[in-house]
Every structure is written in structure tokens, then in C-alpha cells.
Amino acid sequence: MKKKLSKKHIICLCVIFVICVIAIGEAFYLLLFSDRYPSNNEVKNQVVDQNNQSENKDVRFSQLFQNGLIENEAIENINKKDQDKDLIYTVYEKVEVQEGKYDIEVAIPRINLNQEQIEEANLDIKQIFQDKAEAILKNTNNIGVIYSVKYQGFLNQNILSLVIQSTLKEGGQPQRAIVQTYNYNLETNQFIGADELIKKKDLEEKEVTKAIENEITRQNAQAQALKDLGYNVFVRNLDTDMYDYDQINNFFMDDQNNIYIIYAYGNSNMTSEMDLIIL
């Protein structure tokens, strides 16, 4: 006589049967459609590749700064203010450490042209970078201040470009990264906008706009992912017009004809976050 299964056994068998059906279904689904989705390793490799690209650009940018001028061409009859000095030279330099108070390493540049616009730019540089160094040195109440300023100048295709980078850490406050650029046409004796440099590379506005959009969107997605995990990070505002083509105001051209567009959020915020687009 066959033993009758209890209700409990029947339920267990049904559950096992359902689990088996689901497992088999998932196996067939993955077999048929797995090529449509990246594997965990592929996703990981994509993230690593993106991070490496950002790190490579950051390293490339940081290695530019040698506190001097690279001249790709010789231009005669330049109206220098000081004939014995380069077109860009170090006008103020300070390396000083007071244990527990401050650590300063700054090189402040001066543009050596006898032009009213240039004098205004030099005053701007002094007020932003040199005055801060002098204020730190005078303040007897400093605690853990770290301040650095470095620069690099380029003379290329009749354009004199100067880029200055500064980092500032004051006590427990977040570190700031500040970047200022100046671009001057030696033929017209005028400061120029990004459009003039971009045209030298025969680039279209839509190409540059797309490059900016892609980089900012990618960086913002990474920042948002970290924020969602609970990290305190700087998140970009994609709705602002600061990323518009006609709003590009921090840029320069190096000696290899590369155009750098820089979004240094520390210029107006307490952050060292920075986005670089290299064309």
C-alpha cells in the first residue's frame, strides 16, 4: 500500500519545482541574451578605463607646470617692459615652512609686455595669488595652511598663453584648486577668446560643444554615484550655462597645439574638483 504524501510534503515539492523552473528559465535567458549586456568584468573594465583616462589627463596637465616659458617661435620687435627678461618670468617666489602653521611654495609670474591691458592682468595675478601668500606669511594665527602656486607660459602661433594653478588648504577646510589663464595675441595686441584658438585647429563649434558635454556628463555621473553611496562630493549643475560654447573663459594652448579647456570649480567653491577637456 502506497503511503499518502502529507500536505506539507506536497507544498515542499511544489516550491522545489517552481525554483527549478525559474533557474532553468534564467539559464536559457542568459544563454540567449547575455551578449546584449556587459559582464561584471566588462563593467569593471569600463570604469577602470574611464578613471585611467581622467588620471592620465590630470597627470598630463600637472606636468605642464615648470614655472617658465616655452617659445615655439621667435618674434621680433616685441614691446617688452623689461628688455632683459623673458615675455613671462617669475616676479615673486617664496618657499617657506613654519611647522604646524604653514607650508608655502609659490612662484608668481609676470607678463613682460608694455601694454595697459597687460598691466591690468599682472595686477589681477598679484591680487589673486601673491597677496594671499603675503597674507599667510603675516598671519601669526595660521594653523595647518598649505599653499602652492605654479605656472607655465607658452608662445605658439603668435599667441602668448599663461596658465596658473594654485592649491590652498586652510586648517580643516576642504582644499581648493584655483586655475587662471590669460591668452594674448601679440600681433593684434589684444586678449583673445577661446573661439580664436579653436579656429586655429579648424574645429567646429558643435565638435567642441560635444566634447565638453561628454566629459562633464561622464564626470557628473561618477560624482553622483559616489554621492549616492554617501560620500561628500562636488556634483556639477548640468543646467547652468557655464558649459555653453560662448561661456568658455578658462583655456590655453600649449607648445604642441593642444587646447585645454578647464572648469576649475575651486575658483568659486571650496573644492579641488576640476574638469579638463583637451582638444
Coordinates of C-alpha atoms in Angstrom, one line a residue:
M1 CA 0.0 0.0 0.0
K2 CA 1.5 3.3 -1.1
K3 CA 2.0 5.9 1.6
K4 CA 0.0 9.1 1.0
L5 CA 2.0 12.3 0.9
S6 CA 1.2 14.8 3.5
K7 CA 0.1 18.3 2.7
K8 CA 3.4 19.6 4.0
H9 CA 5.4 17.4 1.6
I10 CA 3.3 18.4 -1.3
I11 CA 4.0 22.1 -0.7
C12 CA 7.7 21.5 -0.4
L13 CA 7.8 19.6 -3.7
C14 CA 5.8 22.4 -5.4
V15 CA 8.3 25.0 -4.1
I16 CA 11.3 23.0 -5.3
F17 CA 9.6 22.5 -8.7
V18 CA 9.0 26.3 -9.1
I19 CA 12.6 27.1 -8.1
C20 CA 13.9 24.6 -10.7
V21 CA 11.7 26.1 -13.4
I22 CA 12.9 29.7 -12.6
A23 CA 16.5 28.6 -12.6
I24 CA 16.2 26.8 -15.9
G25 CA 14.4 29.8 -17.4
E26 CA 17.1 32.2 -16.2
A27 CA 19.8 29.9 -17.7
F28 CA 18.1 29.9 -21.1
Y29 CA 17.6 33.7 -20.9
L30 CA 21.3 34.3 -20.1
L31 CA 22.3 31.9 -22.9
L32 CA 20.2 33.7 -25.5
F33 CA 20.6 37.3 -24.5
S34 CA 23.8 37.7 -22.5
D35 CA 25.6 39.3 -25.4
R36 CA 23.3 42.3 -25.0
Y37 CA 24.6 43.2 -21.6
P38 CA 28.1 43.7 -20.4
S39 CA 29.5 41.2 -17.9
N40 CA 30.6 42.3 -14.4
N41 CA 34.2 42.2 -15.6
E42 CA 33.3 44.4 -18.7
V43 CA 31.6 46.9 -16.5
K44 CA 34.6 47.0 -14.1
N45 CA 37.0 47.4 -17.1
Q46 CA 34.9 50.3 -18.4
V47 CA 35.0 52.1 -15.1
V48 CA 38.8 51.5 -14.7
D49 CA 39.4 52.7 -18.3
Q50 CA 37.4 55.9 -17.6
N51 CA 39.3 56.5 -14.4
N52 CA 42.6 55.9 -16.2
Q53 CA 41.7 58.4 -18.9
S54 CA 40.9 61.1 -16.2
E55 CA 44.1 60.3 -14.3
N56 CA 46.2 60.5 -17.5
K57 CA 44.7 63.9 -18.3
D58 CA 45.3 65.1 -14.8
V59 CA 48.9 63.9 -14.8
R60 CA 49.4 65.4 -18.3
F61 CA 48.1 68.8 -17.0
S62 CA 50.1 68.8 -13.8
Q63 CA 53.3 68.0 -15.7
L64 CA 53.0 71.2 -17.8
F65 CA 53.9 73.5 -14.9
Q66 CA 57.6 74.3 -14.8
N67 CA 57.4 78.0 -13.8
G68 CA 58.8 79.2 -17.1
L69 CA 58.0 79.9 -20.8
I70 CA 58.2 77.6 -23.8
E71 CA 58.7 79.5 -27.0
N72 CA 57.8 77.8 -30.3
E73 CA 58.8 80.8 -32.3
A74 CA 60.9 83.9 -32.2
I75 CA 59.0 87.2 -32.6
E76 CA 61.0 90.4 -33.2
N77 CA 60.2 93.9 -32.1
I78 CA 58.1 92.9 -29.1
N79 CA 57.4 95.9 -26.8
K80 CA 58.7 94.5 -23.6
K81 CA 58.5 96.4 -20.3
D82 CA 61.9 94.9 -19.2
Q83 CA 64.1 94.1 -22.2
D84 CA 66.4 91.9 -20.1
K85 CA 63.6 89.4 -19.1
D86 CA 61.5 86.8 -20.8
L87 CA 58.0 87.5 -22.0
I88 CA 56.8 85.7 -18.9
Y89 CA 59.0 85.4 -15.8
T90 CA 58.8 84.8 -12.1
V91 CA 58.4 88.1 -10.3
Y92 CA 57.8 86.7 -6.7
E93 CA 59.0 83.5 -5.3
K94 CA 58.7 82.1 -1.8
V95 CA 59.3 78.6 -0.3
E96 CA 58.9 78.6 3.5
V97 CA 57.7 76.2 6.1
Q98 CA 56.6 77.0 9.7
E99 CA 55.9 73.7 11.4
G100 CA 52.3 73.4 12.3
K101 CA 51.5 76.9 10.9
Y102 CA 52.0 77.0 7.2
D103 CA 53.8 75.4 4.2
I104 CA 54.2 77.7 1.3
E105 CA 55.7 77.1 -2.2
V106 CA 54.8 79.8 -4.7
A107 CA 56.1 81.2 -7.9
I108 CA 54.1 84.2 -9.2
P109 CA 54.5 85.1 -12.9
R110 CA 54.6 88.4 -14.6
I111 CA 53.7 89.1 -18.2
N112 CA 56.5 91.3 -19.6
L113 CA 54.7 93.5 -22.1
N114 CA 54.4 97.3 -22.1
Q115 CA 50.7 97.4 -22.6
E116 CA 47.9 98.8 -20.4
Q117 CA 45.8 95.6 -20.7
I118 CA 48.8 93.5 -19.6
E119 CA 49.4 95.7 -16.5
E120 CA 45.8 95.1 -15.5
A121 CA 46.3 91.4 -15.9
N122 CA 49.5 91.5 -13.8
L123 CA 47.7 93.4 -11.1
D124 CA 45.0 90.7 -11.2
I125 CA 47.6 88.0 -10.8
K126 CA 49.2 89.8 -7.9
Q127 CA 45.9 90.3 -6.1
I128 CA 44.7 86.7 -6.6
F129 CA 47.9 84.8 -5.9
Q130 CA 50.7 86.9 -4.4
D131 CA 48.6 88.9 -1.9
K132 CA 47.3 85.6 -0.5
A133 CA 50.9 84.3 0.1
E134 CA 51.9 87.6 1.8
A135 CA 48.7 87.4 4.0
I136 CA 49.6 83.9 5.1
L137 CA 53.1 84.9 6.0
K138 CA 51.9 87.8 8.1
N139 CA 49.2 85.9 9.9
T140 CA 50.6 84.7 13.3
N141 CA 47.5 82.6 13.9
N142 CA 47.8 80.2 11.0
I143 CA 47.2 76.6 11.7
G144 CA 48.0 73.9 9.1
V145 CA 47.9 76.2 6.0
I146 CA 49.3 74.7 2.8
Y147 CA 49.5 77.0 -0.2
S148 CA 51.2 76.4 -3.6
V149 CA 51.2 78.4 -6.8
K150 CA 52.9 77.3 -10.1
Y151 CA 52.6 78.5 -13.7
Q152 CA 53.6 77.8 -17.3
G153 CA 53.7 80.1 -20.3
F154 CA 53.6 79.2 -24.0
L155 CA 54.4 81.2 -27.1
N156 CA 52.8 79.5 -30.1
Q157 CA 51.3 80.7 -33.3
N158 CA 51.7 84.4 -32.2
I159 CA 49.6 83.6 -29.1
L160 CA 51.1 84.1 -25.6
S161 CA 49.3 81.8 -23.2
L162 CA 49.8 81.8 -19.4
V163 CA 48.2 79.2 -17.1
I164 CA 48.4 79.5 -13.3
Q165 CA 47.4 76.8 -10.9
S166 CA 47.1 77.2 -7.1
T167 CA 46.1 74.9 -4.3
L168 CA 45.0 76.1 -0.9
K169 CA 44.3 74.1 2.3
E170 CA 43.5 76.0 5.4
G171 CA 43.1 74.0 8.6
G172 CA 40.1 71.7 8.5
Q173 CA 38.5 73.3 5.4
P174 CA 38.4 71.4 2.1
Q175 CA 41.3 72.0 -0.3
R176 CA 40.7 74.5 -3.1
A177 CA 42.2 74.3 -6.6
I178 CA 42.2 77.6 -8.5
V179 CA 43.2 78.0 -12.1
Q180 CA 43.6 81.3 -14.1
T181 CA 44.5 81.6 -17.7
Y182 CA 45.5 84.5 -19.9
N183 CA 45.8 84.5 -23.7
Y184 CA 47.2 87.4 -25.7
N185 CA 47.6 87.9 -29.4
L186 CA 51.0 89.6 -29.9
E187 CA 50.1 90.7 -33.5
T188 CA 46.8 92.5 -32.6
N189 CA 47.9 93.3 -29.0
Q190 CA 44.6 92.1 -27.6
F191 CA 43.5 89.4 -25.2
I192 CA 41.6 86.7 -27.1
G193 CA 38.6 84.4 -26.5
A194 CA 38.6 80.6 -26.8
D195 CA 37.0 80.9 -30.3
E196 CA 40.1 82.3 -31.8
L197 CA 42.3 79.4 -30.6
I198 CA 39.7 76.8 -31.6
K199 CA 39.6 78.2 -35.1
K200 CA 43.3 77.7 -35.3
K201 CA 42.7 74.0 -35.1
D202 CA 39.9 74.0 -37.7
L203 CA 37.4 72.7 -35.1
E204 CA 33.7 73.4 -35.4
E205 CA 31.6 74.8 -32.5
K206 CA 29.5 71.6 -32.4
E207 CA 32.6 69.4 -32.1
V208 CA 33.8 71.4 -29.1
T209 CA 30.4 71.5 -27.5
K210 CA 30.0 67.8 -27.8
A211 CA 33.4 67.2 -26.3
I212 CA 32.5 69.4 -23.3
E213 CA 29.1 67.8 -22.9
N214 CA 30.6 64.2 -23.0
E215 CA 33.2 65.0 -20.4
I216 CA 31.0 66.9 -18.0
T217 CA 28.3 64.3 -18.2
R218 CA 30.7 61.5 -17.5
Q219 CA 32.3 63.2 -14.6
N220 CA 29.0 64.2 -13.1
A221 CA 27.7 60.6 -13.3
Q222 CA 30.7 59.4 -11.4
A223 CA 30.3 62.1 -8.8
Q224 CA 26.5 61.3 -8.4
A225 CA 27.3 57.6 -7.9
L226 CA 29.7 58.5 -5.1
K227 CA 27.1 60.8 -3.6
D228 CA 24.5 58.1 -3.7
L229 CA 26.9 55.9 -1.7
G230 CA 27.1 58.6 1.0
Y231 CA 30.3 60.4 0.0
N232 CA 30.5 64.1 0.3
V233 CA 31.5 65.1 -3.3
F234 CA 31.1 68.1 -5.6
V235 CA 28.2 67.5 -8.1
R236 CA 28.0 69.5 -11.2
N237 CA 25.0 71.5 -12.2
L238 CA 24.3 70.4 -15.8
D239 CA 21.6 73.1 -16.2
T240 CA 23.9 76.0 -15.8
D241 CA 25.1 77.9 -18.9
M242 CA 28.7 77.8 -17.8
Y243 CA 29.3 74.8 -20.1
D244 CA 28.0 76.7 -23.2
Y245 CA 30.5 77.3 -26.0
D246 CA 30.3 81.1 -25.7
Q247 CA 30.9 80.9 -22.0
I248 CA 34.4 79.2 -22.2
N249 CA 36.7 81.5 -20.3
N250 CA 39.5 79.3 -18.8
F251 CA 41.6 78.0 -21.6
F252 CA 45.1 78.0 -23.2
M253 CA 47.2 76.5 -25.9
D254 CA 50.4 74.5 -25.2
D255 CA 53.5 74.2 -27.3
Q256 CA 52.1 71.1 -29.0
N257 CA 49.0 73.0 -30.3
N258 CA 46.7 71.3 -27.8
I259 CA 43.9 73.4 -26.5
Y260 CA 42.9 72.9 -22.8
I261 CA 39.5 74.0 -21.6
I262 CA 39.4 74.0 -17.8
Y263 CA 36.5 74.0 -15.4
A264 CA 38.1 74.7 -12.0
Y265 CA 35.3 74.7 -9.6
G266 CA 37.6 75.8 -6.8
N267 CA 37.7 79.2 -8.4
S268 CA 34.4 79.9 -6.7
N269 CA 33.8 76.9 -4.4
M270 CA 35.6 75.1 -1.6
T271 CA 36.7 72.2 -3.8
S272 CA 39.6 70.9 -5.7
E273 CA 37.4 69.3 -8.4
M274 CA 38.3 70.2 -11.9
D275 CA 37.3 69.1 -15.4
L276 CA 39.7 69.1 -18.3
I277 CA 38.8 68.9 -22.0
I278 CA 41.9 68.6 -24.3
L279 CA 41.3 69.3 -28.0

